[in-house]
PDB file of C-alpha atoms and ligand atoms in Angstrom:
ATOM      1  CA  MET A   1      55.196 212.886 -53.198  1.00  0.00           C
ATOM      2  CA  GLN A   2      52.022 212.421 -51.199  1.00  0.00           C
ATOM      3  CA  ASN A   3      50.948 215.488 -49.252  1.00  0.00           C
ATOM      4  CA  ASN A   4      47.891 216.448 -47.240  1.00  0.00           C
ATOM      5  CA  THR A   5      46.686 219.276 -49.450  1.00  0.00           C
ATOM      6  CA  PHE A   6      46.590 216.915 -52.401  1.00  0.00           C
ATOM      7  CA  PHE A   7      44.929 213.853 -50.898  1.00  0.00           C
ATOM      8  CA  GLY A   8      42.955 214.184 -47.644  1.00  0.00           C
ATOM      9  CA  HIS A   9      39.568 212.452 -47.525  1.00  0.00           C
ATOM     10  CA  SER A  10      36.902 212.425 -50.204  1.00  0.00           C
ATOM     11  CA  ASN A  11      34.106 210.271 -51.558  1.00  0.00           C
ATOM     12  CA  ALA A  12      36.250 209.771 -54.651  1.00  0.00           C
ATOM     13  CA  GLN A  13      34.718 207.695 -57.417  1.00  0.00           C
ATOM     14  CA  ASN A  14      36.413 206.801 -60.652  1.00  0.00           C
ATOM     15  CA  ILE A  15      39.373 209.050 -60.106  1.00  0.00           C
ATOM     16  CA  ILE A  16      42.785 208.006 -61.388  1.00  0.00           C
ATOM     17  CA  VAL A  17      45.591 209.829 -59.599  1.00  0.00           C
ATOM     18  CA  LEU A  18      48.950 210.125 -61.371  1.00  0.00           C
ATOM     19  CA  ALA A  19      52.137 211.360 -59.750  1.00  0.00           C
ATOM     20  CA  GLU A  20      53.198 213.003 -63.025  1.00  0.00           C
ATOM     21  CA  THR A  21      52.036 213.164 -66.632  1.00  0.00           C
ATOM     22  CA  ALA A  22      52.565 215.427 -69.631  1.00  0.00           C
ATOM     23  CA  SER A  23      48.900 216.415 -69.950  1.00  0.00           C
ATOM     24  CA  THR A  24      45.870 214.827 -68.281  1.00  0.00           C
ATOM     25  CA  ASN A  25      43.866 215.506 -71.471  1.00  0.00           C
ATOM     26  CA  ASP A  26      46.421 213.568 -73.510  1.00  0.00           C
ATOM     27  CA  TYR A  27      46.562 210.754 -70.944  1.00  0.00           C
ATOM     28  CA  LEU A  28      42.790 210.350 -71.144  1.00  0.00           C
ATOM     29  CA  LYS A  29      42.920 210.488 -74.950  1.00  0.00           C
ATOM     30  CA  GLN A  30      45.494 207.699 -74.907  1.00  0.00           C
ATOM     31  CA  LEU A  31      43.314 205.504 -72.656  1.00  0.00           C
ATOM     32  CA  LEU A  32      40.395 206.035 -75.031  1.00  0.00           C
ATOM     33  CA  SER A  33      42.425 205.216 -78.110  1.00  0.00           C
ATOM     34  CA  ASN A  34      43.481 201.951 -76.424  1.00  0.00           C
ATOM     35  CA  PHE A  35      39.773 201.135 -75.878  1.00  0.00           C
ATOM     36  CA  THR A  36      40.209 201.168 -72.094  1.00  0.00           C
ATOM     37  CA  PRO A  37      36.682 200.876 -70.672  1.00  0.00           C
ATOM     38  CA  LEU A  38      35.947 204.071 -68.752  1.00  0.00           C
ATOM     39  CA  GLU A  39      32.812 205.091 -66.970  1.00  0.00           C
ATOM     40  CA  GLU A  40      31.381 208.483 -67.783  1.00  0.00           C
ATOM     41  CA  TYR A  41      32.794 211.257 -65.516  1.00  0.00           C
ATOM     42  CA  THR A  42      35.990 209.299 -64.794  1.00  0.00           C
ATOM     43  CA  ALA A  43      38.672 211.815 -63.860  1.00  0.00           C
ATOM     44  CA  ILE A  44      42.408 211.721 -64.393  1.00  0.00           C
ATOM     45  CA  MET A  45      44.258 214.029 -62.027  1.00  0.00           C
ATOM     46  CA  THR A  46      47.934 214.610 -61.503  1.00  0.00           C
ATOM     47  CA  MET A  47      50.178 216.263 -58.964  1.00  0.00           C
ATOM     48  CA  LYS A  48      52.559 217.408 -61.681  1.00  0.00           C
ATOM     49  CA  GLN A  49      51.704 218.187 -65.290  1.00  0.00           C
ATOM     50  CA  THR A  50      54.801 218.701 -67.400  1.00  0.00           C
ATOM     51  CA  ALA A  51      53.277 219.801 -70.746  1.00  0.00           C
ATOM     52  CA  GLY A  52      49.855 221.205 -69.844  1.00  0.00           C
ATOM     53  CA  LYS A  53      47.858 222.567 -72.769  1.00  0.00           C
ATOM     54  CA  GLY A  54      45.771 225.743 -72.700  1.00  0.00           C
ATOM     55  CA  GLN A  55      43.242 227.251 -75.079  1.00  0.00           C
ATOM     56  CA  ARG A  56      44.287 228.502 -78.528  1.00  0.00           C
ATOM     57  CA  GLY A  57      47.438 226.367 -78.531  1.00  0.00           C
ATOM     58  CA  THR A  58      48.909 227.977 -75.397  1.00  0.00           C
ATOM     59  CA  THR A  59      50.776 226.246 -72.580  1.00  0.00           C
ATOM     60  CA  TRP A  60      49.173 225.786 -69.169  1.00  0.00           C
ATOM     61  CA  LEU A  61      51.695 226.146 -66.345  1.00  0.00           C
ATOM     62  CA  ASP A  62      50.946 224.954 -62.855  1.00  0.00           C
ATOM     63  CA  GLN A  63      52.764 224.619 -59.556  1.00  0.00           C
ATOM     64  CA  PRO A  64      53.037 220.955 -58.539  1.00  0.00           C
ATOM     65  CA  GLY A  65      50.848 220.207 -55.530  1.00  0.00           C
ATOM     66  CA  GLU A  66      49.266 223.686 -55.588  1.00  0.00           C
ATOM     67  CA  SER A  67      47.101 223.474 -58.696  1.00  0.00           C
ATOM     68  CA  LEU A  68      44.225 221.252 -59.682  1.00  0.00           C
ATOM     69  CA  THR A  69      44.947 219.693 -63.060  1.00  0.00           C
ATOM     70  CA  ALA A  70      42.339 217.150 -64.071  1.00  0.00           C
ATOM     71  CA  SER A  71      40.443 215.816 -67.087  1.00  0.00           C
ATOM     72  CA  PHE A  72      36.971 214.274 -67.069  1.00  0.00           C
ATOM     73  CA  ILE A  73      35.378 212.034 -69.685  1.00  0.00           C
ATOM     74  CA  LEU A  74      31.883 212.601 -71.009  1.00  0.00           C
ATOM     75  CA  PHE A  75      30.007 210.584 -73.647  1.00  0.00           C
ATOM     76  CA  PRO A  76      27.456 213.128 -74.898  1.00  0.00           C
ATOM     77  CA  GLN A  77      26.048 210.870 -77.602  1.00  0.00           C
ATOM     78  CA  LYS A  78      22.722 212.679 -77.853  1.00  0.00           C
ATOM     79  CA  LEU A  79      24.360 216.046 -78.435  1.00  0.00           C
ATOM     80  CA  THR A  80      24.883 217.095 -82.043  1.00  0.00           C
ATOM     81  CA  PRO A  81      28.175 218.793 -82.936  1.00  0.00           C
ATOM     82  CA  GLN A  82      26.126 221.961 -83.663  1.00  0.00           C
ATOM     83  CA  LYS A  83      25.304 222.095 -79.963  1.00  0.00           C
ATOM     84  CA  GLN A  84      28.808 221.415 -78.664  1.00  0.00           C
ATOM     85  CA  PHE A  85      28.964 224.839 -77.016  1.00  0.00           C
ATOM     86  CA  TYR A  86      26.692 223.357 -74.320  1.00  0.00           C
ATOM     87  CA  LEU A  87      29.692 221.333 -73.142  1.00  0.00           C
ATOM     88  CA  THR A  88      31.486 224.627 -72.547  1.00  0.00           C
ATOM     89  CA  ILE A  89      28.432 225.835 -70.641  1.00  0.00           C
ATOM     90  CA  ILE A  90      28.102 222.815 -68.351  1.00  0.00           C
ATOM     91  CA  SER A  91      31.815 222.621 -67.569  1.00  0.00           C
ATOM     92  CA  SER A  92      32.029 226.378 -66.865  1.00  0.00           C
ATOM     93  CA  LEU A  93      29.014 226.176 -64.563  1.00  0.00           C
ATOM     94  CA  ALA A  94      30.532 223.195 -62.713  1.00  0.00           C
ATOM     95  CA  VAL A  95      33.821 224.992 -62.068  1.00  0.00           C
ATOM     96  CA  TYR A  96      32.047 228.279 -61.311  1.00  0.00           C
ATOM     97  CA  ASP A  97      29.990 226.555 -58.578  1.00  0.00           C
ATOM     98  CA  ILE A  98      33.078 225.085 -56.924  1.00  0.00           C
ATOM     99  CA  VAL A  99      34.932 228.414 -56.978  1.00  0.00           C
ATOM    100  CA  ALA A 100      31.880 230.242 -55.604  1.00  0.00           C
ATOM    101  CA  THR A 101      31.505 227.636 -52.821  1.00  0.00           C
ATOM    102  CA  HIS A 102      35.055 228.129 -51.578  1.00  0.00           C
ATOM    103  CA  THR A 103      35.461 231.899 -51.987  1.00  0.00           C
ATOM    104  CA  SER A 104      33.314 234.973 -51.458  1.00  0.00           C
ATOM    105  CA  GLY A 105      34.561 237.412 -54.140  1.00  0.00           C
ATOM    106  CA  GLN A 106      32.617 238.301 -57.292  1.00  0.00           C
ATOM    107  CA  THR A 107      32.946 235.199 -59.487  1.00  0.00           C
ATOM    108  CA  ASN A 108      32.100 235.203 -63.196  1.00  0.00           C
ATOM    109  CA  ILE A 109      32.573 233.176 -66.350  1.00  0.00           C
ATOM    110  CA  LYS A 110      34.622 234.986 -68.961  1.00  0.00           C
ATOM    111  CA  TRP A 111      33.522 233.818 -72.381  1.00  0.00           C
ATOM    112  CA  PRO A 112      34.012 231.145 -73.364  1.00  0.00           C
ATOM    113  CA  ASN A 113      35.251 229.335 -70.264  1.00  0.00           C
ATOM    114  CA  ASP A 114      37.638 231.208 -67.999  1.00  0.00           C
ATOM    115  CA  ILE A 115      36.632 231.409 -64.373  1.00  0.00           C
ATOM    116  CA  MET A 116      37.301 234.833 -62.883  1.00  0.00           C
ATOM    117  CA  ILE A 117      37.283 236.261 -59.389  1.00  0.00           C
ATOM    118  CA  GLY A 118      37.042 240.007 -59.852  1.00  0.00           C
ATOM    119  CA  ASN A 119      39.330 240.781 -62.777  1.00  0.00           C
ATOM    120  CA  LYS A 120      41.647 237.839 -62.112  1.00  0.00           C
ATOM    121  CA  LYS A 121      41.605 234.379 -63.654  1.00  0.00           C
ATOM    122  CA  VAL A 122      41.434 231.485 -61.199  1.00  0.00           C
ATOM    123  CA  GLY A 123      40.740 228.634 -63.616  1.00  0.00           C
ATOM    124  CA  GLY A 124      40.584 227.615 -67.252  1.00  0.00           C
ATOM    125  CA  ILE A 125      39.050 224.806 -69.267  1.00  0.00           C
ATOM    126  CA  LEU A 126      40.233 223.013 -72.388  1.00  0.00           C
ATOM    127  CA  ILE A 127      37.601 220.808 -74.047  1.00  0.00           C
ATOM    128  CA  GLU A 128      38.636 218.331 -76.728  1.00  0.00           C
ATOM    129  CA  ASN A 129      35.812 216.565 -78.576  1.00  0.00           C
ATOM    130  CA  LYS A 130      35.986 213.536 -80.823  1.00  0.00           C
ATOM    131  CA  ILE A 131      33.375 213.869 -83.538  1.00  0.00           C
ATOM    132  CA  SER A 132      32.479 210.986 -85.825  1.00  0.00           C
ATOM    133  CA  HIS A 133      29.419 210.366 -88.041  1.00  0.00           C
ATOM    134  CA  SER A 134      27.878 213.696 -86.935  1.00  0.00           C
ATOM    135  CA  ARG A 135      27.974 212.681 -83.296  1.00  0.00           C
ATOM    136  CA  ILE A 136      30.234 213.612 -80.399  1.00  0.00           C
ATOM    137  CA  LYS A 137      31.790 210.261 -79.463  1.00  0.00           C
ATOM    138  CA  HIS A 138      33.452 211.647 -76.399  1.00  0.00           C
ATOM    139  CA  ALA A 139      34.404 214.941 -74.806  1.00  0.00           C
ATOM    140  CA  ILE A 140      37.502 215.428 -72.696  1.00  0.00           C
ATOM    141  CA  ILE A 141      36.942 218.249 -70.225  1.00  0.00           C
ATOM    142  CA  GLY A 142      40.358 219.446 -69.024  1.00  0.00           C
ATOM    143  CA  ILE A 143      40.296 221.747 -66.015  1.00  0.00           C
ATOM    144  CA  GLY A 144      43.101 223.795 -64.522  1.00  0.00           C
ATOM    145  CA  LEU A 145      42.338 225.580 -61.236  1.00  0.00           C
ATOM    146  CA  ASN A 146      44.712 227.603 -59.065  1.00  0.00           C
ATOM    147  CA  VAL A 147      44.154 226.338 -55.532  1.00  0.00           C
ATOM    148  CA  PHE A 148      46.972 226.739 -53.020  1.00  0.00           C
ATOM    149  CA  GLN A 149      49.277 229.286 -54.668  1.00  0.00           C
ATOM    150  CA  SER A 150      49.998 232.103 -52.229  1.00  0.00           C
ATOM    151  CA  GLN A 151      51.821 234.193 -54.793  1.00  0.00           C
ATOM    152  CA  PHE A 152      52.338 234.375 -58.562  1.00  0.00           C
ATOM    153  CA  PRO A 153      55.223 235.766 -60.628  1.00  0.00           C
ATOM    154  CA  SER A 154      54.916 239.562 -60.946  1.00  0.00           C
ATOM    155  CA  GLU A 155      54.213 239.345 -64.727  1.00  0.00           C
ATOM    156  CA  ILE A 156      50.931 237.543 -64.063  1.00  0.00           C
ATOM    157  CA  SER A 157      49.982 238.424 -60.479  1.00  0.00           C
ATOM    158  CA  PHE A 158      47.829 241.382 -61.627  1.00  0.00           C
ATOM    159  CA  LYS A 159      45.614 239.026 -63.635  1.00  0.00           C
ATOM    160  CA  THR A 160      45.801 235.691 -61.804  1.00  0.00           C
ATOM    161  CA  THR A 161      44.531 234.474 -58.468  1.00  0.00           C
ATOM    162  CA  SER A 162      43.980 231.267 -56.493  1.00  0.00           C
ATOM    163  CA  LEU A 163      41.316 229.952 -54.122  1.00  0.00           C
ATOM    164  CA  LEU A 164      43.752 230.357 -51.211  1.00  0.00           C
ATOM    165  CA  LYS A 165      44.555 233.988 -52.115  1.00  0.00           C
ATOM    166  CA  GLU A 166      40.857 234.770 -52.163  1.00  0.00           C
ATOM    167  CA  ASN A 167      40.105 232.744 -49.049  1.00  0.00           C
ATOM    168  CA  PRO A 168      43.076 232.447 -46.673  1.00  0.00           C
ATOM    169  CA  SER A 169      41.126 230.055 -44.442  1.00  0.00           C
ATOM    170  CA  LEU A 170      40.471 227.629 -47.316  1.00  0.00           C
ATOM    171  CA  GLN A 171      39.915 224.114 -45.953  1.00  0.00           C
ATOM    172  CA  THR A 172      39.961 221.536 -48.715  1.00  0.00           C
ATOM    173  CA  THR A 173      42.172 219.191 -50.703  1.00  0.00           C
ATOM    174  CA  ILE A 174      42.698 218.927 -54.433  1.00  0.00           C
ATOM    175  CA  LEU A 175      41.203 215.430 -54.463  1.00  0.00           C
ATOM    176  CA  SER A 176      38.094 216.697 -52.732  1.00  0.00           C
ATOM    177  CA  LEU A 177      37.764 219.567 -55.259  1.00  0.00           C
ATOM    178  CA  VAL A 178      38.021 217.064 -58.123  1.00  0.00           C
ATOM    179  CA  THR A 179      35.209 215.034 -56.540  1.00  0.00           C
ATOM    180  CA  GLU A 180      33.090 218.175 -56.172  1.00  0.00           C
ATOM    181  CA  ILE A 181      33.631 219.110 -59.832  1.00  0.00           C
ATOM    182  CA  GLN A 182      32.738 215.556 -60.860  1.00  0.00           C
ATOM    183  CA  THR A 183      29.426 215.786 -58.980  1.00  0.00           C
ATOM    184  CA  LYS A 184      28.601 219.165 -60.534  1.00  0.00           C
ATOM    185  CA  LEU A 185      29.505 218.000 -64.032  1.00  0.00           C
ATOM    186  CA  LYS A 186      27.075 215.129 -63.572  1.00  0.00           C
ATOM    187  CA  TYR A 187      24.373 217.499 -62.340  1.00  0.00           C
ATOM    188  CA  TYR A 188      24.682 219.878 -65.303  1.00  0.00           C
ATOM    189  CA  ASN A 189      25.147 217.061 -67.821  1.00  0.00           C
ATOM    190  CA  GLU A 190      21.878 215.564 -66.624  1.00  0.00           C
ATOM    191  CA  MET A 191      20.194 218.894 -67.390  1.00  0.00           C
ATOM    192  CA  LEU A 192      21.730 218.658 -70.838  1.00  0.00           C
ATOM    193  CA  LEU A 193      20.393 215.122 -71.268  1.00  0.00           C
ATOM    194  CA  LYS A 194      16.952 216.470 -70.381  1.00  0.00           C
ATOM    195  CA  GLU A 195      17.462 219.058 -73.135  1.00  0.00           C
ATOM    196  CA  GLN A 196      17.210 221.999 -70.721  1.00  0.00           C
ATOM    197  CA  TYR A 197      19.154 224.103 -73.190  1.00  0.00           C
ATOM    198  CA  ASP A 198      17.454 227.425 -72.483  1.00  0.00           C
ATOM    199  CA  GLU A 199      17.925 227.146 -68.701  1.00  0.00           C
ATOM    200  CA  LEU A 200      21.603 226.278 -69.082  1.00  0.00           C
ATOM    201  CA  LEU A 201      22.285 229.126 -71.502  1.00  0.00           C
ATOM    202  CA  ALA A 202      20.374 231.630 -69.344  1.00  0.00           C
ATOM    203  CA  HIS A 203      22.310 230.570 -66.237  1.00  0.00           C
ATOM    204  CA  TYR A 204      25.609 230.914 -68.122  1.00  0.00           C
ATOM    205  CA  ASN A 205      24.621 234.374 -69.414  1.00  0.00           C
ATOM    206  CA  GLN A 206      23.691 235.510 -65.888  1.00  0.00           C
ATOM    207  CA  LEU A 207      27.236 234.750 -64.788  1.00  0.00           C
ATOM    208  CA  LEU A 208      28.939 236.295 -67.815  1.00  0.00           C
ATOM    209  CA  PHE A 209      31.975 238.457 -67.072  1.00  0.00           C
ATOM    210  CA  ARG A 210      31.504 242.162 -67.926  1.00  0.00           C
ATOM    211  CA  ARG A 211      28.008 241.643 -69.277  1.00  0.00           C
ATOM    212  CA  ASP A 212      26.157 244.922 -69.908  1.00  0.00           C
ATOM    213  CA  LEU A 213      29.296 246.976 -69.219  1.00  0.00           C
ATOM    214  CA  ASP A 214      31.247 249.084 -71.682  1.00  0.00           C
ATOM    215  CA  ALA A 215      34.681 247.546 -72.147  1.00  0.00           C
ATOM    216  CA  LEU A 216      37.612 247.618 -74.547  1.00  0.00           C
ATOM    217  CA  PHE A 217      38.245 244.754 -76.967  1.00  0.00           C
ATOM    218  CA  THR A 218      40.735 244.104 -79.739  1.00  0.00           C
ATOM    219  CA  VAL A 219      39.198 243.236 -83.102  1.00  0.00           C
ATOM    220  CA  LYS A 220      41.486 242.743 -86.119  1.00  0.00           C
ATOM    221  CA  GLY A 221      44.253 244.669 -84.353  1.00  0.00           C
ATOM    222  CA  ASN A 222      42.020 247.657 -83.528  1.00  0.00           C
ATOM    223  CA  THR A 223      40.671 248.673 -80.145  1.00  0.00           C
ATOM    224  CA  ILE A 224      36.897 248.945 -79.984  1.00  0.00           C
ATOM    225  CA  LYS A 225      34.648 250.021 -77.132  1.00  0.00           C
ATOM    226  CA  ALA A 226      31.663 247.708 -76.892  1.00  0.00           C
ATOM    227  CA  ARG A 227      29.158 246.250 -74.459  1.00  0.00           C
ATOM    228  CA  ILE A 228      28.628 242.511 -74.087  1.00  0.00           C
ATOM    229  CA  VAL A 229      24.966 241.696 -74.663  1.00  0.00           C
ATOM    230  CA  GLN A 230      25.026 237.906 -74.335  1.00  0.00           C
ATOM    231  CA  VAL A 231      26.394 234.650 -75.682  1.00  0.00           C
ATOM    232  CA  GLY A 232      24.052 233.023 -78.196  1.00  0.00           C
ATOM    233  CA  LYS A 233      22.995 229.377 -78.672  1.00  0.00           C
ATOM    234  CA  ASP A 234      25.747 229.177 -81.298  1.00  0.00           C
ATOM    235  CA  GLY A 235      28.387 230.046 -78.673  1.00  0.00           C
ATOM    236  CA  LEU A 236      29.200 233.371 -80.341  1.00  0.00           C
ATOM    237  CA  LEU A 237      29.725 236.521 -78.278  1.00  0.00           C
ATOM    238  CA  GLU A 238      27.174 239.201 -79.091  1.00  0.00           C
ATOM    239  CA  VAL A 239      28.360 242.754 -78.435  1.00  0.00           C
ATOM    240  CA  GLU A 240      26.816 246.140 -79.091  1.00  0.00           C
ATOM    241  CA  CYS A 241      29.117 248.704 -80.609  1.00  0.00           C
ATOM    242  CA  LYS A 242      27.917 252.108 -81.829  1.00  0.00           C
ATOM    243  CA  GLN A 243      24.288 250.934 -81.563  1.00  0.00           C
ATOM    244  CA  LYS A 244      24.986 247.935 -83.769  1.00  0.00           C
ATOM    245  CA  LYS A 245      24.877 244.313 -82.575  1.00  0.00           C
ATOM    246  CA  ILE A 246      27.756 242.195 -83.837  1.00  0.00           C
ATOM    247  CA  LYS A 247      28.564 238.514 -83.197  1.00  0.00           C
ATOM    248  CA  TYR A 248      32.128 237.347 -82.757  1.00  0.00           C
ATOM    249  CA  ASP A 249      33.878 234.018 -82.797  1.00  0.00           C
ATOM    250  CA  LEU A 250      36.683 233.385 -80.307  1.00  0.00           C
ATOM    251  CA  LYS A 251      39.444 233.916 -82.854  1.00  0.00           C
ATOM    252  CA  ASP A 252      38.091 237.348 -83.881  1.00  0.00           C
ATOM    253  CA  ILE A 253      37.889 239.236 -80.585  1.00  0.00           C
ATOM    254  CA  THR A 254      40.013 239.556 -77.429  1.00  0.00           C
ATOM    255  CA  TYR A 255      39.251 241.268 -74.167  1.00  0.00           C
ATOM    256  CA  GLN A 256      41.583 244.047 -73.031  1.00  0.00           C
ATOM    257  CA  LEU A 257      42.136 243.893 -69.297  1.00  0.00           C
TER     258      LEU A 257
HETATM  259  C1  LIG B   1      43.095 227.749 -70.566  1.00  0.00           C
HETATM  260  O1  LIG B   1      43.932 228.092 -71.429  1.00  0.00           O
HETATM  261  O2  LIG B   1      42.562 228.580 -69.851  1.00  0.00           O
HETATM  262  C2  LIG B   1      42.729 226.294 -70.429  1.00  0.00           C
HETATM  263  C3  LIG B   1      43.618 225.603 -69.458  1.00  0.00           C
HETATM  264  C4  LIG B   1      43.279 224.143 -69.284  1.00  0.00           C
HETATM  265  C5  LIG B   1      44.347 223.437 -68.467  1.00  0.00           C
HETATM  266  C6  LIG B   1      43.960 222.044 -68.098  1.00  0.00           C
HETATM  267  S1  LIG B   1      45.007 221.375 -66.844  1.00  0.00           S
HETATM  268  C7  LIG B   1      44.288 219.810 -67.069  1.00  0.00           C
HETATM  269  C8  LIG B   1      44.053 219.614 -68.547  1.00  0.00           C
HETATM  270  N1  LIG B   1      45.231 219.073 -69.188  1.00  0.00           N
HETATM  271  C9  LIG B   1      45.775 219.922 -70.054  1.00  0.00           C
HETATM  272  O3  LIG B   1      46.801 219.694 -70.722  1.00  0.00           O
HETATM  273  N2  LIG B   1      45.083 221.061 -70.073  1.00  0.00           N
HETATM  274  C10 LIG B   1      43.937 221.006 -69.205  1.00  0.00           C
END
């Protein structure tokens, strides 16, 4: 099932390409549980993911050959579990940079880690950490990015886009995008290793979707009008509602589009 949009040329390093797998996150998890030696940043990518997992227990659907579905391994041994939100930051920044390089629309990071062009989602990230003895033994960074889709089913087309839809003259391959993400992950992870926490958080907050704008959210089944102030070091979303600042965890608040 080799095709030119998938392969092409790249400076690929430590990338395992699978024709088909249930979930690249699960495949990587399996390699780790079998003690397969893997270098940091190794990526597993597949042309067809049959049981892709999304955030909050959802399913991630992709069109074979048109979507990037890949998982990267990180060994953030210096990072305490209290700081694990920084993994969300570095992976969001890596994907943001790649999307911004290949398109020209307004790109933002929707807390915690959706990549948006305008009001439409182009990519999502699922991070699965293994924590043992108060350390993060490994982090699996699973990335789904819509690349070559030219149309989406009508139920989602109002809220979903792809790199090709945003840039009809897109010239790349999925393998090359995986290599680019790998390079960016390394760049931002090195900042993390140098403990540049404040710079990383500030950069993430600069790119935050709907920051400083009044917007509608659902909280405990009710609609509230609030303004996003920032995301804190703890990874919580800080909003201002009726002149009061409130912090929310992911499970407690949803954006209304
Ligand atoms: C989201 O819900 O926005 C997160 C989607 C993450 C999907 C990717 S595709 C590659 C990796 N393998 C999975 O099973 N999920 C992630």
